[in-house]
Short mmCIF file of C-alpha atoms and ligand atoms in Angstrom, two decimals:
data_model
loop_
_atom_site.label_atom_id
_atom_site.label_comp_id
_atom_site.label_asym_id
_atom_site.label_seq_id
_atom_site.Cartn_x
_atom_site.Cartn_y
_atom_site.Cartn_z
CA MET X 1124 16.06 11.41 -1.28
CA SER X 1125 16.17 12.35 2.43
CA ARG X 1126 17.17 9.94 4.57
CA ASP X 1127 15.26 8.72 7.14
CA GLN X 1128 16.23 9.20 10.69
CA ILE X 1129 12.83 9.88 12.06
CA PHE X 1130 13.57 7.11 15.54
CA GLN X 1131 17.20 7.39 16.05
CA HIS X 1132 17.37 9.08 18.98
CA PRO X 1133 15.75 7.84 22.09
CA ARG X 1134 12.59 9.16 23.05
CA ALA X 1135 11.54 9.24 26.20
CA GLN X 1136 7.36 8.54 25.13
CA ILE X 1137 6.76 6.90 21.61
CA VAL X 1138 3.15 8.10 20.17
CA ASP X 1139 1.18 6.31 17.80
CA PHE X 1140 2.51 6.63 14.39
CA VAL X 1141 1.21 9.17 12.20
CA PHE X 1142 1.58 10.03 7.96
CA ASP X 1143 2.69 13.82 8.86
CA GLU X 1144 5.19 16.41 7.04
CA SER X 1145 8.40 14.58 9.31
CA VAL X 1146 6.84 11.15 7.50
CA ALA X 1147 6.40 12.60 4.55
CA GLY X 1148 9.74 14.18 3.93
CA VAL X 1149 11.53 10.88 4.52
CA PHE X 1150 9.25 8.78 2.63
CA PRO X 1151 10.55 7.23 0.08
CA ASP X 1152 13.77 6.28 1.78
CA MET X 1153 11.88 4.72 4.96
CA ILE X 1154 10.13 2.65 2.82
CA ARG X 1155 12.50 1.72 0.36
CA ARG X 1156 14.37 0.94 3.06
CA SER X 1157 11.23 -1.29 5.49
CA VAL X 1158 9.43 -3.01 2.79
CA PRO X 1159 11.19 -5.95 1.25
CA GLY X 1160 9.87 -6.08 -2.32
CA TYR X 1161 8.80 -2.32 -2.89
CA GLU X 1162 10.85 -1.42 -5.89
CA LEU X 1163 9.29 -4.28 -7.74
CA VAL X 1164 5.78 -4.52 -6.36
CA VAL X 1165 5.04 -0.69 -7.56
CA PRO X 1166 6.43 -0.49 -10.54
CA MET X 1167 4.42 -5.08 -11.59
CA THR X 1168 1.63 -2.90 -9.51
CA GLY X 1169 1.68 -0.66 -12.64
CA LEU X 1170 2.10 -3.21 -14.95
CA LEU X 1171 -0.57 -5.49 -14.11
CA ALA X 1172 -2.72 -1.65 -13.62
CA ALA X 1173 -1.73 -0.53 -17.10
CA ARG X 1174 -2.89 -4.17 -18.63
CA ARG X 1175 -5.91 -3.64 -17.29
CA LEU X 1176 -7.16 0.17 -18.04
CA CYS X 1177 -5.81 -0.28 -21.67
CA ARG X 1178 -8.45 -2.94 -22.52
CA VAL X 1179 -11.02 -0.37 -21.87
CA ASP X 1180 -12.55 2.74 -22.84
CA GLY X 1181 -12.50 5.82 -20.28
CA PRO X 1182 -10.61 4.18 -17.34
CA LEU X 1183 -10.57 4.94 -14.05
CA MET X 1184 -8.36 4.05 -11.52
CA TYR X 1185 -8.18 4.54 -7.92
CA ASP X 1186 -4.87 4.56 -6.21
CA LEU X 1187 -6.31 4.19 -2.70
CA GLY X 1188 -3.79 5.93 -0.10
CA CYS X 1189 -0.84 6.97 -2.71
CA SER X 1190 1.07 8.37 -0.35
CA LEU X 1191 3.71 10.02 -2.68
CA GLY X 1192 1.43 8.89 -5.37
CA ALA X 1193 4.70 5.97 -6.45
CA THR X 1194 1.71 3.14 -7.74
CA THR X 1195 0.21 6.05 -10.21
CA LEU X 1196 3.63 7.28 -11.41
CA ALA X 1197 4.17 3.12 -11.74
CA THR X 1198 0.73 3.00 -13.60
CA LEU X 1199 1.91 5.96 -16.04
CA ARG X 1200 4.89 5.19 -16.59
CA ALA X 1201 3.97 1.08 -17.25
CA LEU X 1202 1.42 3.03 -19.96
CA ASP X 1203 3.40 4.83 -21.63
CA ALA X 1204 5.76 1.68 -22.24
CA LEU X 1205 3.70 -0.48 -22.95
CA ASP X 1206 3.16 2.36 -26.02
CA GLU X 1207 -0.89 2.54 -25.09
CA SER X 1208 -2.63 6.20 -26.05
CA SER X 1209 -4.07 6.63 -22.33
CA THR X 1210 -4.89 10.41 -23.18
CA ASP X 1211 -8.94 9.37 -22.18
CA LEU X 1212 -7.65 7.82 -18.65
CA ALA X 1213 -8.34 9.01 -15.40
CA ILE X 1214 -6.28 8.15 -11.73
CA HIS X 1215 -7.89 9.32 -8.77
CA ALA X 1216 -4.76 9.43 -6.22
CA VAL X 1217 -6.46 9.44 -2.33
CA ASP X 1218 -5.08 10.15 0.72
CA SER X 1219 -5.86 11.09 4.28
CA SER X 1220 -2.56 12.57 4.67
CA ALA X 1221 -2.31 16.43 3.92
CA ALA X 1222 1.30 16.52 4.07
CA MET X 1223 1.54 13.43 2.19
CA LEU X 1224 -0.34 15.16 -1.07
CA ALA X 1225 0.84 18.08 -0.64
CA GLU X 1226 4.33 15.92 -1.49
CA ALA X 1227 2.93 14.05 -4.39
CA GLY X 1228 1.53 17.02 -5.85
CA ASN X 1229 5.29 18.16 -6.19
CA GLY X 1230 6.68 15.11 -7.75
CA ILE X 1231 2.98 14.35 -9.91
CA SER X 1232 1.98 17.46 -12.26
CA ASP X 1233 -0.12 15.45 -14.74
CA GLY X 1234 -4.12 16.29 -15.74
CA ARG X 1235 -5.01 12.21 -16.27
CA VAL X 1236 -4.36 12.45 -12.38
CA ARG X 1237 -6.60 14.16 -9.71
CA PHE X 1238 -5.13 14.05 -6.13
CA ILE X 1239 -8.29 13.52 -3.06
CA GLU X 1240 -7.70 14.54 0.34
CA ALA X 1241 -10.13 11.61 2.02
CA ASP X 1242 -10.72 9.15 4.42
CA ILE X 1243 -11.22 6.20 1.86
CA ARG X 1244 -13.73 5.32 3.91
CA ASP X 1245 -16.11 7.89 3.13
CA LEU X 1246 -15.22 7.86 -0.40
CA ILE X 1247 -17.80 8.16 -2.95
CA LEU X 1248 -16.50 5.11 -5.46
CA GLU X 1249 -17.49 5.90 -9.25
CA PRO X 1250 -17.46 2.94 -11.53
CA CYS X 1251 -13.82 2.02 -12.13
CA ASP X 1252 -11.88 -0.71 -13.63
CA VAL X 1253 -8.13 -0.90 -11.11
CA VAL X 1254 -7.97 -0.12 -7.59
CA THR X 1255 -4.92 0.11 -6.09
CA MET X 1256 -4.63 -0.85 -2.46
CA ASN X 1257 -0.73 -0.58 -2.31
CA TRP X 1258 -0.13 -1.44 1.70
CA ILE X 1259 -2.93 0.47 3.17
CA MET X 1260 -5.29 -2.08 4.17
CA GLN X 1261 -2.90 -2.40 7.40
CA PHE X 1262 -3.91 0.82 8.82
CA LEU X 1263 -7.85 0.46 8.82
CA PRO X 1264 -9.26 -0.32 11.68
CA PRO X 1265 -10.00 -4.54 11.19
CA GLU X 1266 -13.52 -4.00 11.72
CA ASP X 1267 -13.71 -1.77 8.92
CA ARG X 1268 -12.28 -3.51 6.02
CA LEU X 1269 -14.74 -6.10 4.69
CA THR X 1270 -17.24 -3.00 4.26
CA MET X 1271 -14.36 -0.90 2.65
CA LEU X 1272 -13.37 -4.50 0.21
CA ILE X 1273 -17.66 -5.36 -0.12
CA ARG X 1274 -17.54 -1.02 -1.99
CA ILE X 1275 -14.59 -1.50 -3.80
CA ARG X 1276 -16.30 -4.02 -5.39
CA GLU X 1277 -19.46 -2.80 -6.07
CA ALA X 1278 -17.67 -0.36 -7.84
CA LEU X 1279 -14.90 -2.35 -9.99
CA LYS X 1280 -16.79 -2.68 -13.21
CA PRO X 1281 -16.97 -6.38 -14.86
CA GLY X 1282 -13.08 -7.55 -15.56
CA GLY X 1283 -12.11 -4.76 -13.09
CA LEU X 1284 -8.84 -5.45 -11.03
CA LEU X 1285 -8.01 -5.00 -7.00
CA ILE X 1286 -4.44 -5.36 -6.53
CA VAL X 1287 -3.65 -5.02 -2.58
CA SER X 1288 -0.30 -5.75 -0.68
CA GLU X 1289 -0.14 -6.08 2.65
CA LYS X 1290 2.53 -7.19 5.67
CA ILE X 1291 0.62 -9.87 6.82
CA HIS X 1292 2.22 -12.30 10.03
CA PHE X 1293 1.77 -16.38 10.26
CA GLU X 1294 -0.75 -18.27 11.98
CA ASP X 1295 2.62 -20.52 11.77
CA SER X 1296 4.96 -19.61 14.99
CA GLN X 1297 8.42 -20.72 13.71
CA GLN X 1298 7.48 -19.35 10.12
CA GLU X 1299 6.43 -16.14 12.09
CA ALA X 1300 9.72 -16.24 13.30
CA PHE X 1301 11.97 -17.20 10.76
CA SER X 1302 9.90 -13.92 8.97
CA ASP X 1303 10.70 -11.53 11.60
CA SER X 1304 13.96 -11.73 12.05
CA ALA X 1305 14.58 -11.63 8.19
CA HIS X 1306 13.01 -8.85 8.10
CA LEU X 1307 14.72 -6.98 10.52
CA ASP X 1308 17.89 -8.23 8.70
CA PHE X 1309 16.73 -6.33 6.18
CA LYS X 1310 15.89 -3.16 7.84
CA LEU X 1311 19.55 -3.76 9.69
CA ALA X 1312 21.35 -4.33 6.66
CA ASN X 1313 19.44 -0.41 5.15
CA GLY X 1314 21.03 1.06 8.29
CA TYR X 1315 18.67 1.15 10.69
CA SER X 1316 19.78 0.29 14.49
CA GLU X 1317 17.71 -1.62 16.44
CA LEU X 1318 16.95 1.53 18.41
CA GLU X 1319 15.71 3.04 15.54
CA ILE X 1320 13.57 -0.47 13.98
CA SER X 1321 12.16 -0.87 18.47
CA GLN X 1322 10.76 2.42 18.52
CA LYS X 1323 9.35 2.47 14.86
CA ARG X 1324 7.86 -0.95 16.17
CA SER X 1325 6.68 0.54 19.49
CA ALA X 1326 4.87 3.42 17.29
CA LEU X 1327 3.63 1.10 14.84
CA GLU X 1328 1.36 -1.32 17.56
CA ARG X 1329 -1.62 -0.07 17.31
CA VAL X 1330 -2.06 1.49 13.97
CA MET X 1331 -0.55 -1.11 11.60
CA ILE X 1332 -2.77 -4.35 12.75
CA LEU X 1333 -1.77 -7.17 10.18
CA ASP X 1334 -4.11 -10.39 9.05
CA THR X 1335 -2.68 -13.51 8.03
CA GLN X 1336 -2.78 -14.77 4.19
CA ASN X 1337 -5.79 -16.82 4.91
CA ALA X 1338 -7.33 -13.77 6.01
CA HIS X 1339 -7.36 -11.82 3.40
CA LEU X 1340 -7.96 -14.47 0.86
CA THR X 1341 -11.35 -15.53 3.22
CA ARG X 1342 -12.47 -11.79 3.49
CA PHE X 1343 -11.83 -11.29 -0.55
CA HIS X 1344 -13.80 -14.09 -1.20
CA GLU X 1345 -16.65 -12.85 1.09
CA ALA X 1346 -16.79 -9.06 0.12
CA GLY X 1347 -17.80 -10.74 -3.17
CA PHE X 1348 -14.32 -10.74 -5.89
CA GLY X 1349 -14.14 -13.95 -8.10
CA PRO X 1350 -10.19 -15.35 -8.03
CA ALA X 1351 -7.39 -13.83 -5.60
CA ARG X 1352 -3.85 -14.77 -6.55
CA VAL X 1353 -0.57 -14.10 -4.65
CA TRP X 1354 1.37 -12.71 -7.26
CA PHE X 1355 4.28 -11.58 -5.03
CA GLN X 1356 5.62 -12.84 -1.45
CA CYS X 1357 8.85 -11.90 -0.05
CA LEU X 1358 8.88 -12.96 3.87
CA ASN X 1359 5.87 -11.44 5.65
CA TRP X 1360 5.22 -9.19 2.28
CA VAL X 1361 2.40 -10.45 0.33
CA SER X 1362 0.59 -8.44 -3.01
CA PHE X 1363 -2.73 -10.22 -3.99
CA ALA X 1364 -4.16 -9.33 -8.31
CA VAL X 1365 -8.63 -9.96 -7.02
CA SER X 1366 -10.73 -10.17 -9.90
CA ALA X 1367 -13.77 -8.78 -9.69
C1 SAM W 1462 2.50 2.39 3.80
S1 SAM W 1462 1.88 3.99 2.80
C2 SAM W 1462 1.13 3.97 1.17
C3 SAM W 1462 2.27 3.06 0.32
C4 SAM W 1462 2.31 3.90 -0.78
N1 SAM W 1462 0.95 2.96 -1.44
C5 SAM W 1462 2.75 3.79 -2.26
O1 SAM W 1462 2.95 2.36 -3.12
O2 SAM W 1462 3.80 4.28 -1.74
C6 SAM W 1462 0.00 4.20 4.04
C7 SAM W 1462 -1.06 5.38 3.52
O3 SAM W 1462 -1.98 5.44 3.69
C8 SAM W 1462 -2.29 6.33 4.30
N2 SAM W 1462 -3.80 6.11 4.81
C9 SAM W 1462 -4.04 5.68 5.84
N3 SAM W 1462 -5.11 5.50 6.34
C10 SAM W 1462 -6.05 6.15 5.84
C11 SAM W 1462 -7.66 6.38 5.30
N4 SAM W 1462 -8.52 5.47 5.85
N5 SAM W 1462 -7.56 6.48 3.97
C12 SAM W 1462 -7.31 7.31 3.40
N6 SAM W 1462 -5.32 7.18 3.11
C13 SAM W 1462 -5.15 6.82 4.43
C14 SAM W 1462 -1.37 7.35 5.08
O4 SAM W 1462 -1.86 8.92 5.35
C15 SAM W 1462 -0.10 6.80 4.04
O5 SAM W 1462 0.37 7.46 3.31
#
């Protein structure tokens, strides 16, 4: 796994973060060292998805913002581990970054997985059973998030499942400060320098826009979903399981 050193050296000017070749090349290292719980949330997402997929005939799952396909792979592994025959399964793994999909295609070769290069806001969603959005909603313009969720809710079949994992912020300033400083320690302990952390934060400032947990829950409700549960939280990182 290549080490993320993208923000190691001082930069005269920080430009907005993009998921280009340099990020795709180090992404597994970057996300594990930056996102508390990544190594738990991805396989658990796979398990939650697999449980739903193995209950229906000809199941279809969308992995939106798939990056290198970690969630897709976790779902395939979970189906195997549950010993579920899943030959009629299809997973559409979607990302707008050609660089990410090129790396994903090198790592996953399975006839049930179709990688699609598209902006998920323009994608026509077929009737489906599971949709995963692991750390992508935060990169959509806030004004497009409700519309995206409505389109997902309309595509999900009855009994369908949406998983959304996100970084959140807190209305309570003390809670925000506590989580922020513990997250900073997490990154320092994982070998990032203060310079790297600060330069990356500046690069993400305008492209990664966080909501509160309540804003997420309210939006799921507004989009017409059934019950939404927080099934994982570590500091300011949460994951929701939302019923269609
Ligand atoms: C933090 S990564 C997602 C990580 C991935 N889900 C995982 O579990 O490893 C965010 C991804 O969303 C993609 N992305 C951002 N905006 C997008 C959009 N509008 N349509 C499609 N993909 C998008 C980026 O290219 C990037 O690969």
